[in-house]
Short mmCIF file of C-alpha atoms in Angstrom, two decimals:
data_model
loop_
_atom_site.label_atom_id
_atom_site.label_comp_id
_atom_site.label_asym_id
_atom_site.label_seq_id
_atom_site.Cartn_x
_atom_site.Cartn_y
_atom_site.Cartn_z
CA UNK A 190 -5.00 -1.41 -6.51
CA UNK A 191 -3.30 -4.04 -4.36
CA UNK A 192 0.12 -2.41 -4.73
CA UNK A 193 -1.32 1.00 -3.89
CA UNK A 194 -3.17 -0.43 -0.89
CA UNK A 195 -0.07 -2.19 0.41
CA UNK A 196 1.94 1.00 0.17
CA UNK A 197 -0.75 3.05 1.90
CA UNK A 198 -0.68 0.63 4.82
CA UNK A 199 3.13 0.67 4.83
CA UNK A 200 3.23 4.48 4.70
CA UNK A 201 0.96 4.65 7.73
CA UNK A 202 3.48 2.79 9.89
CA UNK A 203 6.84 3.69 11.28
CA UNK A 204 9.50 6.31 10.82
CA UNK A 205 10.34 5.34 7.25
CA UNK A 206 6.75 5.90 6.24
CA UNK A 207 6.70 9.59 7.18
CA UNK A 208 7.92 10.84 3.80
CA UNK A 209 5.67 8.40 1.98
CA UNK A 210 2.74 9.58 4.11
CA UNK A 211 3.43 13.22 3.23
CA UNK A 212 3.30 12.34 -0.47
CA UNK A 213 0.14 10.32 0.05
CA UNK A 214 -1.46 13.29 1.80
CA UNK A 215 -0.72 15.48 -1.23
CA UNK A 216 -2.30 12.87 -3.50
CA UNK A 217 -5.38 12.65 -1.28
CA UNK A 218 -5.81 16.42 -1.20
CA UNK A 219 -5.70 16.52 -4.97
CA UNK A 220 -8.11 13.58 -5.35
CA UNK A 221 -10.64 14.88 -2.82
CA UNK A 222 -10.27 18.53 -3.76
CA UNK A 223 -11.05 19.44 -0.16
CA UNK A 224 -8.49 19.37 2.63
CA UNK A 225 -10.96 18.48 5.38
CA UNK A 226 -12.33 15.50 3.47
CA UNK A 227 -8.79 14.41 2.56
CA UNK A 228 -7.68 14.65 6.19
CA UNK A 229 -10.61 12.50 7.33
CA UNK A 230 -9.81 9.91 4.65
CA UNK A 231 -6.12 9.89 5.62
CA UNK A 232 -6.90 9.52 9.31
CA UNK A 233 -9.28 6.65 8.60
CA UNK A 234 -6.67 4.99 6.34
CA UNK A 235 -4.15 5.24 9.13
CA UNK A 236 -6.49 3.81 11.77
CA UNK A 237 -8.50 1.20 9.87
CA UNK A 238 -7.71 -1.25 7.05
CA UNK A 239 -11.11 -0.54 5.50
CA UNK A 240 -10.18 3.12 5.46
CA UNK A 241 -7.01 2.29 3.54
CA UNK A 242 -9.10 0.36 1.00
CA UNK A 243 -11.48 3.31 0.65
CA UNK A 244 -8.59 5.75 0.16
CA UNK A 245 -6.95 3.55 -2.47
CA UNK A 246 -10.28 3.25 -4.29
CA UNK A 247 -10.83 7.02 -4.18
CA UNK A 248 -7.33 7.68 -5.51
CA UNK A 249 -7.78 5.20 -8.35
CA UNK A 250 -11.24 6.55 -9.17
CA UNK A 251 -9.96 10.12 -9.27
CA UNK A 252 -6.94 9.11 -11.35
CA UNK A 253 -9.27 7.65 -13.98
CA UNK A 254 -10.42 11.17 -14.85
CA UNK A 255 -7.24 13.08 -13.96
CA UNK A 256 -4.23 11.90 -15.99
CA UNK A 257 -1.89 14.19 -14.04
CA UNK A 258 -3.02 12.60 -10.77
CA UNK A 259 -2.51 9.16 -12.32
CA UNK A 260 1.08 10.13 -13.17
CA UNK A 261 1.63 11.45 -9.65
CA UNK A 262 0.30 8.22 -8.16
CA UNK A 263 2.58 6.13 -10.38
CA UNK A 264 5.55 8.27 -9.33
CA UNK A 265 4.59 7.98 -5.65
CA UNK A 266 4.22 4.20 -5.97
CA UNK A 267 7.64 3.90 -7.62
CA UNK A 268 9.38 6.01 -4.99
CA UNK A 269 7.61 4.33 -2.11
CA UNK A 270 8.31 0.83 -3.43
CA UNK A 271 11.96 1.72 -3.89
CA UNK A 272 12.21 3.07 -0.33
CA UNK A 273 10.33 0.06 1.04
CA UNK A 274 12.70 -2.44 -0.58
CA UNK A 275 15.60 -0.86 1.28
CA UNK A 276 14.20 -1.90 4.64
CA UNK A 277 11.21 -4.18 4.23
CA UNK A 278 9.25 -6.30 1.84
CA UNK A 279 5.72 -5.85 0.56
CA UNK A 280 4.12 -9.11 -0.50
CA UNK A 281 1.04 -9.00 -2.67
CA UNK A 282 -1.41 -11.60 -3.87
CA UNK A 283 -3.60 -10.01 -6.49
CA UNK A 284 -5.40 -10.32 -9.77
CA UNK A 285 -7.39 -13.46 -10.29
CA UNK A 286 -5.46 -15.41 -7.65
CA UNK A 287 -7.43 -18.11 -5.92
CA UNK A 288 -5.85 -19.29 -2.70
CA UNK A 289 -6.82 -22.69 -1.35
CA UNK A 290 -5.18 -23.30 1.99
CA UNK A 291 -2.32 -21.21 3.31
CA UNK A 292 -0.26 -18.56 1.57
CA UNK A 293 3.29 -17.92 2.77
CA UNK A 294 5.10 -14.74 1.82
CA UNK A 295 8.46 -13.78 3.25
CA UNK A 296 11.88 -12.31 2.63
CA UNK A 297 15.37 -13.30 3.68
CA UNK A 298 14.61 -16.57 5.42
CA UNK A 299 16.72 -19.66 5.80
CA UNK A 300 15.75 -23.26 5.29
CA UNK A 301 12.01 -23.84 5.50
CA UNK A 302 10.05 -27.06 5.45
CA UNK A 303 6.35 -26.96 4.67
CA UNK A 304 3.83 -29.73 4.78
CA UNK A 305 4.34 -31.15 8.26
CA UNK A 306 6.47 -34.14 7.27
CA UNK A 307 9.77 -34.96 8.89
CA UNK A 308 12.83 -34.16 6.83
CA UNK A 309 14.14 -37.53 5.61
CA UNK A 310 17.63 -36.05 5.14
CA UNK A 311 17.82 -34.59 8.60
#
């Protein structure tokens, strides 16, 4: 769910997300079975993080009873992840992760010092 949610949020933003958003709209229409309801869910997902969570949950719930939809979602995830890695990074903390303190996720960064101590070498 976390990967799907991250990609929904990513697809809602920017020029690169337009193709991903079109594919997501097709998935939503299939999951909801009603274009008006799908359009409302897509609009809410685009405008509100809670809406993105709801849409991801609906897609996963529908995929549980529709193996073809599940395959389409997996294909969409694969394509969207591949496109996203060309220009951005999607960091995910999921599963049974328990975070105590700060979590740092990044891509393509130089030297970083964490912990607030002076660098003894520098």
